[in-house]
Amino acid sequence: RILADFSLYLKNNLINSDPFYIKKNNDYFSIPQLNTYFNNNKSTLSIDYKDIHNYELNAKINKLDLSKIYSILGKKMRLSGLIDSAEIIIEKNNYIKPNSIFFINTSINNGNIDDIFFNNLFISSSYRNNRLLINDIIIDSEYGDLNGNGWLNVNFLNPKINKYDDIDLIINF
């Protein structure tokens, strides 16, 4: 076992952790619980890592202002607001699932997507093999509510849509 913690400033943002340990379990390195703080906003991570083809990352994020993340990245994104809560899972098991799988459930308050302002955005989705599956999306705004689900083919590394891409979305306003 290795016991560690960290504290650093990145573009005037304090990022630190509670003490945590790293253990080796069979061929995997494991961090069962890593409490991190971004400007005192707590997130909890757990990590199992064997190699680039076998890993799992679980993250729970609370009360995180997206503009602070963008200030570190040096780039403003189209989505802004306060992450009320988010659960993110990234996993890959080369023997069972040869491609990475991403899962996200999040609630974002008082934000906007481009010029569309909302009180709350909730999304539950997954991504694998260039398919984004939207289990549920709900946007609550002063102009009304939008909800929907469905899927679309998209390659996030090359997001241009071509004539062979499929989309199946159901949206209610």
PDB file of C-alpha atoms in Angstrom:
ATOM      1  CA  ARG A   1       0.000   0.000   0.000  1.00  0.00           C
ATOM      2  CA  ILE A   2       1.046   3.520  -0.743  1.00  0.00           C
ATOM      3  CA  LEU A   3      -0.451   6.393   1.275  1.00  0.00           C
ATOM      4  CA  ALA A   4      -0.564   9.793  -0.378  1.00  0.00           C
ATOM      5  CA  ASP A   5      -2.302  13.143  -0.660  1.00  0.00           C
ATOM      6  CA  PHE A   6      -1.787  16.201  -2.832  1.00  0.00           C
ATOM      7  CA  SER A   7      -2.365  19.943  -2.947  1.00  0.00           C
ATOM      8  CA  LEU A   8      -1.705  22.275  -5.860  1.00  0.00           C
ATOM      9  CA  TYR A   9      -2.795  25.534  -7.422  1.00  0.00           C
ATOM     10  CA  LEU A  10      -3.710  25.449 -11.078  1.00  0.00           C
ATOM     11  CA  LYS A  11      -4.516  28.838 -12.619  1.00  0.00           C
ATOM     12  CA  ASN A  12      -5.443  30.215  -9.162  1.00  0.00           C
ATOM     13  CA  ASN A  13      -7.698  27.245  -8.335  1.00  0.00           C
ATOM     14  CA  LEU A  14      -6.845  25.096  -5.320  1.00  0.00           C
ATOM     15  CA  ILE A  15      -7.015  21.360  -6.044  1.00  0.00           C
ATOM     16  CA  ASN A  16      -6.268  19.043  -3.136  1.00  0.00           C
ATOM     17  CA  SER A  17      -7.197  15.703  -1.588  1.00  0.00           C
ATOM     18  CA  ASP A  18      -7.712  13.905   1.667  1.00  0.00           C
ATOM     19  CA  PRO A  19      -5.107  11.229   2.382  1.00  0.00           C
ATOM     20  CA  PHE A  20      -5.737   8.161   0.207  1.00  0.00           C
ATOM     21  CA  TYR A  21      -4.034   4.895  -0.511  1.00  0.00           C
ATOM     22  CA  ILE A  22      -3.125   2.915  -3.581  1.00  0.00           C
ATOM     23  CA  LYS A  23      -3.119  -0.849  -3.342  1.00  0.00           C
ATOM     24  CA  LYS A  24      -2.317  -3.628  -5.743  1.00  0.00           C
ATOM     25  CA  ASN A  25      -4.999  -6.270  -6.116  1.00  0.00           C
ATOM     26  CA  ASN A  26      -4.020  -9.085  -8.481  1.00  0.00           C
ATOM     27  CA  ASP A  27      -2.881  -7.251 -11.628  1.00  0.00           C
ATOM     28  CA  TYR A  28      -4.784  -4.033 -10.836  1.00  0.00           C
ATOM     29  CA  PHE A  29      -3.744  -0.873  -9.046  1.00  0.00           C
ATOM     30  CA  SER A  30      -6.685   0.367  -7.031  1.00  0.00           C
ATOM     31  CA  ILE A  31      -7.654   3.600  -5.305  1.00  0.00           C
ATOM     32  CA  PRO A  32     -10.859   2.618  -3.481  1.00  0.00           C
ATOM     33  CA  GLN A  33     -11.763   6.191  -2.468  1.00  0.00           C
ATOM     34  CA  LEU A  34     -10.090   9.455  -3.376  1.00  0.00           C
ATOM     35  CA  ASN A  35     -11.775  12.569  -1.991  1.00  0.00           C
ATOM     36  CA  THR A  36     -10.662  15.554  -4.035  1.00  0.00           C
ATOM     37  CA  TYR A  37     -11.516  19.202  -3.623  1.00  0.00           C
ATOM     38  CA  PHE A  38     -11.650  21.811  -6.352  1.00  0.00           C
ATOM     39  CA  ASN A  39     -11.872  25.193  -4.586  1.00  0.00           C
ATOM     40  CA  ASN A  40     -13.376  23.324  -1.600  1.00  0.00           C
ATOM     41  CA  ASN A  41     -16.050  21.550  -3.703  1.00  0.00           C
ATOM     42  CA  LYS A  42     -15.828  17.833  -2.987  1.00  0.00           C
ATOM     43  CA  SER A  43     -15.646  15.076  -5.579  1.00  0.00           C
ATOM     44  CA  THR A  44     -15.092  11.406  -4.875  1.00  0.00           C
ATOM     45  CA  LEU A  45     -13.187   9.107  -7.230  1.00  0.00           C
ATOM     46  CA  SER A  46     -12.459   5.403  -7.273  1.00  0.00           C
ATOM     47  CA  ILE A  47     -10.041   3.921  -9.768  1.00  0.00           C
ATOM     48  CA  ASP A  48      -9.064   0.398 -10.828  1.00  0.00           C
ATOM     49  CA  TYR A  49      -6.304   0.300 -13.428  1.00  0.00           C
ATOM     50  CA  LYS A  50      -4.462  -2.613 -14.983  1.00  0.00           C
ATOM     51  CA  ASP A  51      -3.360  -1.131 -18.301  1.00  0.00           C
ATOM     52  CA  ILE A  52      -4.665   1.021 -21.153  1.00  0.00           C
ATOM     53  CA  HIS A  53      -7.067  -1.801 -22.120  1.00  0.00           C
ATOM     54  CA  ASN A  54      -8.459  -2.623 -18.654  1.00  0.00           C
ATOM     55  CA  TYR A  55      -9.646   0.065 -16.253  1.00  0.00           C
ATOM     56  CA  GLU A  56     -12.607   1.601 -14.462  1.00  0.00           C
ATOM     57  CA  LEU A  57     -13.007   5.147 -13.152  1.00  0.00           C
ATOM     58  CA  ASN A  58     -15.974   6.245 -11.038  1.00  0.00           C
ATOM     59  CA  ALA A  59     -16.477   9.910 -10.161  1.00  0.00           C
ATOM     60  CA  LYS A  60     -19.112  11.676  -8.070  1.00  0.00           C
ATOM     61  CA  ILE A  61     -19.068  15.451  -8.395  1.00  0.00           C
ATOM     62  CA  ASN A  62     -21.043  17.973  -6.333  1.00  0.00           C
ATOM     63  CA  LYS A  63     -21.494  21.746  -6.521  1.00  0.00           C
ATOM     64  CA  LEU A  64     -18.919  22.476  -9.224  1.00  0.00           C
ATOM     65  CA  ASP A  65     -19.070  25.640 -11.345  1.00  0.00           C
ATOM     66  CA  LEU A  66     -18.276  24.743 -14.952  1.00  0.00           C
ATOM     67  CA  SER A  67     -16.716  28.182 -15.572  1.00  0.00           C
ATOM     68  CA  LYS A  68     -13.915  27.259 -13.114  1.00  0.00           C
ATOM     69  CA  ILE A  69     -13.119  24.148 -15.160  1.00  0.00           C
ATOM     70  CA  TYR A  70     -13.138  26.182 -18.361  1.00  0.00           C
ATOM     71  CA  SER A  71     -10.759  28.746 -16.836  1.00  0.00           C
ATOM     72  CA  ILE A  72      -8.223  25.961 -16.300  1.00  0.00           C
ATOM     73  CA  LEU A  73      -8.725  24.613 -19.820  1.00  0.00           C
ATOM     74  CA  GLY A  74      -8.418  28.119 -21.245  1.00  0.00           C
ATOM     75  CA  LYS A  75     -11.474  27.580 -23.405  1.00  0.00           C
ATOM     76  CA  LYS A  76     -15.157  28.415 -22.944  1.00  0.00           C
ATOM     77  CA  MET A  77     -17.552  25.642 -23.858  1.00  0.00           C
ATOM     78  CA  ARG A  78     -21.138  25.876 -25.057  1.00  0.00           C
ATOM     79  CA  LEU A  79     -22.550  24.581 -21.739  1.00  0.00           C
ATOM     80  CA  SER A  80     -22.334  26.591 -18.523  1.00  0.00           C
ATOM     81  CA  GLY A  81     -23.843  26.357 -15.066  1.00  0.00           C
ATOM     82  CA  LEU A  82     -23.367  24.783 -11.666  1.00  0.00           C
ATOM     83  CA  ILE A  83     -23.103  21.006 -11.529  1.00  0.00           C
ATOM     84  CA  ASP A  84     -25.441  20.177  -8.658  1.00  0.00           C
ATOM     85  CA  SER A  85     -24.497  16.501  -8.860  1.00  0.00           C
ATOM     86  CA  ALA A  86     -22.896  14.211 -11.399  1.00  0.00           C
ATOM     87  CA  GLU A  87     -21.931  10.570 -11.557  1.00  0.00           C
ATOM     88  CA  ILE A  88     -19.482   9.570 -14.274  1.00  0.00           C
ATOM     89  CA  ILE A  89     -18.225   6.076 -15.044  1.00  0.00           C
ATOM     90  CA  ILE A  90     -15.571   5.273 -17.654  1.00  0.00           C
ATOM     91  CA  GLU A  91     -14.698   1.622 -18.114  1.00  0.00           C
ATOM     92  CA  LYS A  92     -12.940  -0.713 -20.459  1.00  0.00           C
ATOM     93  CA  ASN A  93     -12.344  -4.431 -20.193  1.00  0.00           C
ATOM     94  CA  ASN A  94     -10.531  -5.616 -23.285  1.00  0.00           C
ATOM     95  CA  TYR A  95     -11.718  -9.206 -22.814  1.00  0.00           C
ATOM     96  CA  ILE A  96     -15.433  -8.383 -22.482  1.00  0.00           C
ATOM     97  CA  LYS A  97     -15.849  -4.843 -23.882  1.00  0.00           C
ATOM     98  CA  PRO A  98     -13.029  -3.924 -26.281  1.00  0.00           C
ATOM     99  CA  ASN A  99     -14.100  -0.243 -26.503  1.00  0.00           C
ATOM    100  CA  SER A 100     -14.384   2.235 -23.673  1.00  0.00           C
ATOM    101  CA  ILE A 101     -17.847   2.886 -22.288  1.00  0.00           C
ATOM    102  CA  PHE A 102     -18.838   6.221 -20.737  1.00  0.00           C
ATOM    103  CA  PHE A 103     -21.870   6.676 -18.445  1.00  0.00           C
ATOM    104  CA  ILE A 104     -23.065   9.997 -17.049  1.00  0.00           C
ATOM    105  CA  ASN A 105     -25.952  11.114 -14.872  1.00  0.00           C
ATOM    106  CA  THR A 106     -25.869  14.819 -14.086  1.00  0.00           C
ATOM    107  CA  SER A 107     -27.956  17.716 -12.906  1.00  0.00           C
ATOM    108  CA  ILE A 108     -26.801  21.246 -13.783  1.00  0.00           C
ATOM    109  CA  ASN A 109     -28.484  24.346 -12.355  1.00  0.00           C
ATOM    110  CA  ASN A 110     -28.739  27.974 -13.503  1.00  0.00           C
ATOM    111  CA  GLY A 111     -26.911  27.607 -16.784  1.00  0.00           C
ATOM    112  CA  ASN A 112     -27.165  27.876 -20.502  1.00  0.00           C
ATOM    113  CA  ILE A 113     -26.443  26.028 -23.717  1.00  0.00           C
ATOM    114  CA  ASP A 114     -25.343  28.792 -26.097  1.00  0.00           C
ATOM    115  CA  ASP A 115     -28.142  31.408 -25.753  1.00  0.00           C
ATOM    116  CA  ILE A 116     -30.696  29.015 -24.249  1.00  0.00           C
ATOM    117  CA  PHE A 117     -30.909  29.651 -20.499  1.00  0.00           C
ATOM    118  CA  PHE A 118     -32.247  27.002 -18.118  1.00  0.00           C
ATOM    119  CA  ASN A 119     -33.036  26.576 -14.447  1.00  0.00           C
ATOM    120  CA  ASN A 120     -32.132  22.887 -14.453  1.00  0.00           C
ATOM    121  CA  LEU A 121     -30.709  20.416 -16.944  1.00  0.00           C
ATOM    122  CA  PHE A 122     -30.784  16.712 -16.145  1.00  0.00           C
ATOM    123  CA  ILE A 123     -29.212  14.160 -18.460  1.00  0.00           C
ATOM    124  CA  SER A 124     -28.639  10.429 -18.200  1.00  0.00           C
ATOM    125  CA  SER A 125     -26.637   9.017 -21.093  1.00  0.00           C
ATOM    126  CA  SER A 126     -23.955   6.593 -22.221  1.00  0.00           C
ATOM    127  CA  TYR A 127     -21.480   6.499 -25.092  1.00  0.00           C
ATOM    128  CA  ARG A 128     -19.764   3.559 -26.770  1.00  0.00           C
ATOM    129  CA  ASN A 129     -18.793   2.526 -30.281  1.00  0.00           C
ATOM    130  CA  ASN A 130     -19.563   6.030 -31.638  1.00  0.00           C
ATOM    131  CA  ARG A 131     -23.153   5.880 -30.356  1.00  0.00           C
ATOM    132  CA  LEU A 132     -24.509   8.378 -27.863  1.00  0.00           C
ATOM    133  CA  LEU A 133     -27.509   6.895 -26.056  1.00  0.00           C
ATOM    134  CA  ILE A 134     -29.643   9.490 -24.283  1.00  0.00           C
ATOM    135  CA  ASN A 135     -31.703   7.651 -21.701  1.00  0.00           C
ATOM    136  CA  ASP A 136     -33.310  10.825 -20.448  1.00  0.00           C
ATOM    137  CA  ILE A 137     -32.857  14.563 -20.899  1.00  0.00           C
ATOM    138  CA  ILE A 138     -34.946  17.171 -19.110  1.00  0.00           C
ATOM    139  CA  ILE A 139     -34.475  20.918 -19.473  1.00  0.00           C
ATOM    140  CA  ASP A 140     -36.511  23.206 -17.210  1.00  0.00           C
ATOM    141  CA  SER A 141     -36.536  26.859 -18.276  1.00  0.00           C
ATOM    142  CA  GLU A 142     -38.719  29.909 -17.856  1.00  0.00           C
ATOM    143  CA  TYR A 143     -39.988  29.326 -21.419  1.00  0.00           C
ATOM    144  CA  GLY A 144     -41.137  25.779 -20.739  1.00  0.00           C
ATOM    145  CA  ASP A 145     -39.860  22.260 -20.279  1.00  0.00           C
ATOM    146  CA  LEU A 146     -38.164  19.999 -22.785  1.00  0.00           C
ATOM    147  CA  ASN A 147     -37.719  16.268 -22.307  1.00  0.00           C
ATOM    148  CA  GLY A 148     -36.515  13.543 -24.583  1.00  0.00           C
ATOM    149  CA  ASN A 149     -34.551  10.394 -25.228  1.00  0.00           C
ATOM    150  CA  GLY A 150     -33.022   8.498 -28.117  1.00  0.00           C
ATOM    151  CA  TRP A 151     -29.661   7.950 -29.727  1.00  0.00           C
ATOM    152  CA  LEU A 152     -27.336   9.261 -32.403  1.00  0.00           C
ATOM    153  CA  ASN A 153     -24.150   8.135 -34.040  1.00  0.00           C
ATOM    154  CA  VAL A 154     -21.338  10.581 -33.411  1.00  0.00           C
ATOM    155  CA  ASN A 155     -17.576  10.363 -33.184  1.00  0.00           C
ATOM    156  CA  PHE A 156     -16.504  12.885 -30.529  1.00  0.00           C
ATOM    157  CA  LEU A 157     -12.952  12.875 -31.876  1.00  0.00           C
ATOM    158  CA  ASN A 158     -14.264  13.837 -35.338  1.00  0.00           C
ATOM    159  CA  PRO A 159     -17.745  15.307 -34.734  1.00  0.00           C
ATOM    160  CA  LYS A 160     -18.663  15.951 -38.365  1.00  0.00           C
ATOM    161  CA  ILE A 161     -21.942  14.274 -39.267  1.00  0.00           C
ATOM    162  CA  ASN A 162     -21.893  12.332 -42.495  1.00  0.00           C
ATOM    163  CA  LYS A 163     -24.708  10.906 -44.621  1.00  0.00           C
ATOM    164  CA  TYR A 164     -24.271   7.432 -43.090  1.00  0.00           C
ATOM    165  CA  ASP A 165     -24.891   8.582 -39.506  1.00  0.00           C
ATOM    166  CA  ASP A 166     -28.193   7.609 -37.908  1.00  0.00           C
ATOM    167  CA  ILE A 167     -30.271   9.624 -35.445  1.00  0.00           C
ATOM    168  CA  ASP A 168     -33.363   8.539 -33.520  1.00  0.00           C
ATOM    169  CA  LEU A 169     -34.513  11.182 -31.020  1.00  0.00           C
ATOM    170  CA  ILE A 170     -37.878  11.776 -29.376  1.00  0.00           C
ATOM    171  CA  ILE A 171     -38.212  15.302 -27.963  1.00  0.00           C
ATOM    172  CA  ASN A 172     -41.243  16.909 -26.300  1.00  0.00           C
ATOM    173  CA  PHE A 173     -41.574  20.616 -25.509  1.00  0.00           C
TER     174      PHE A 173
END
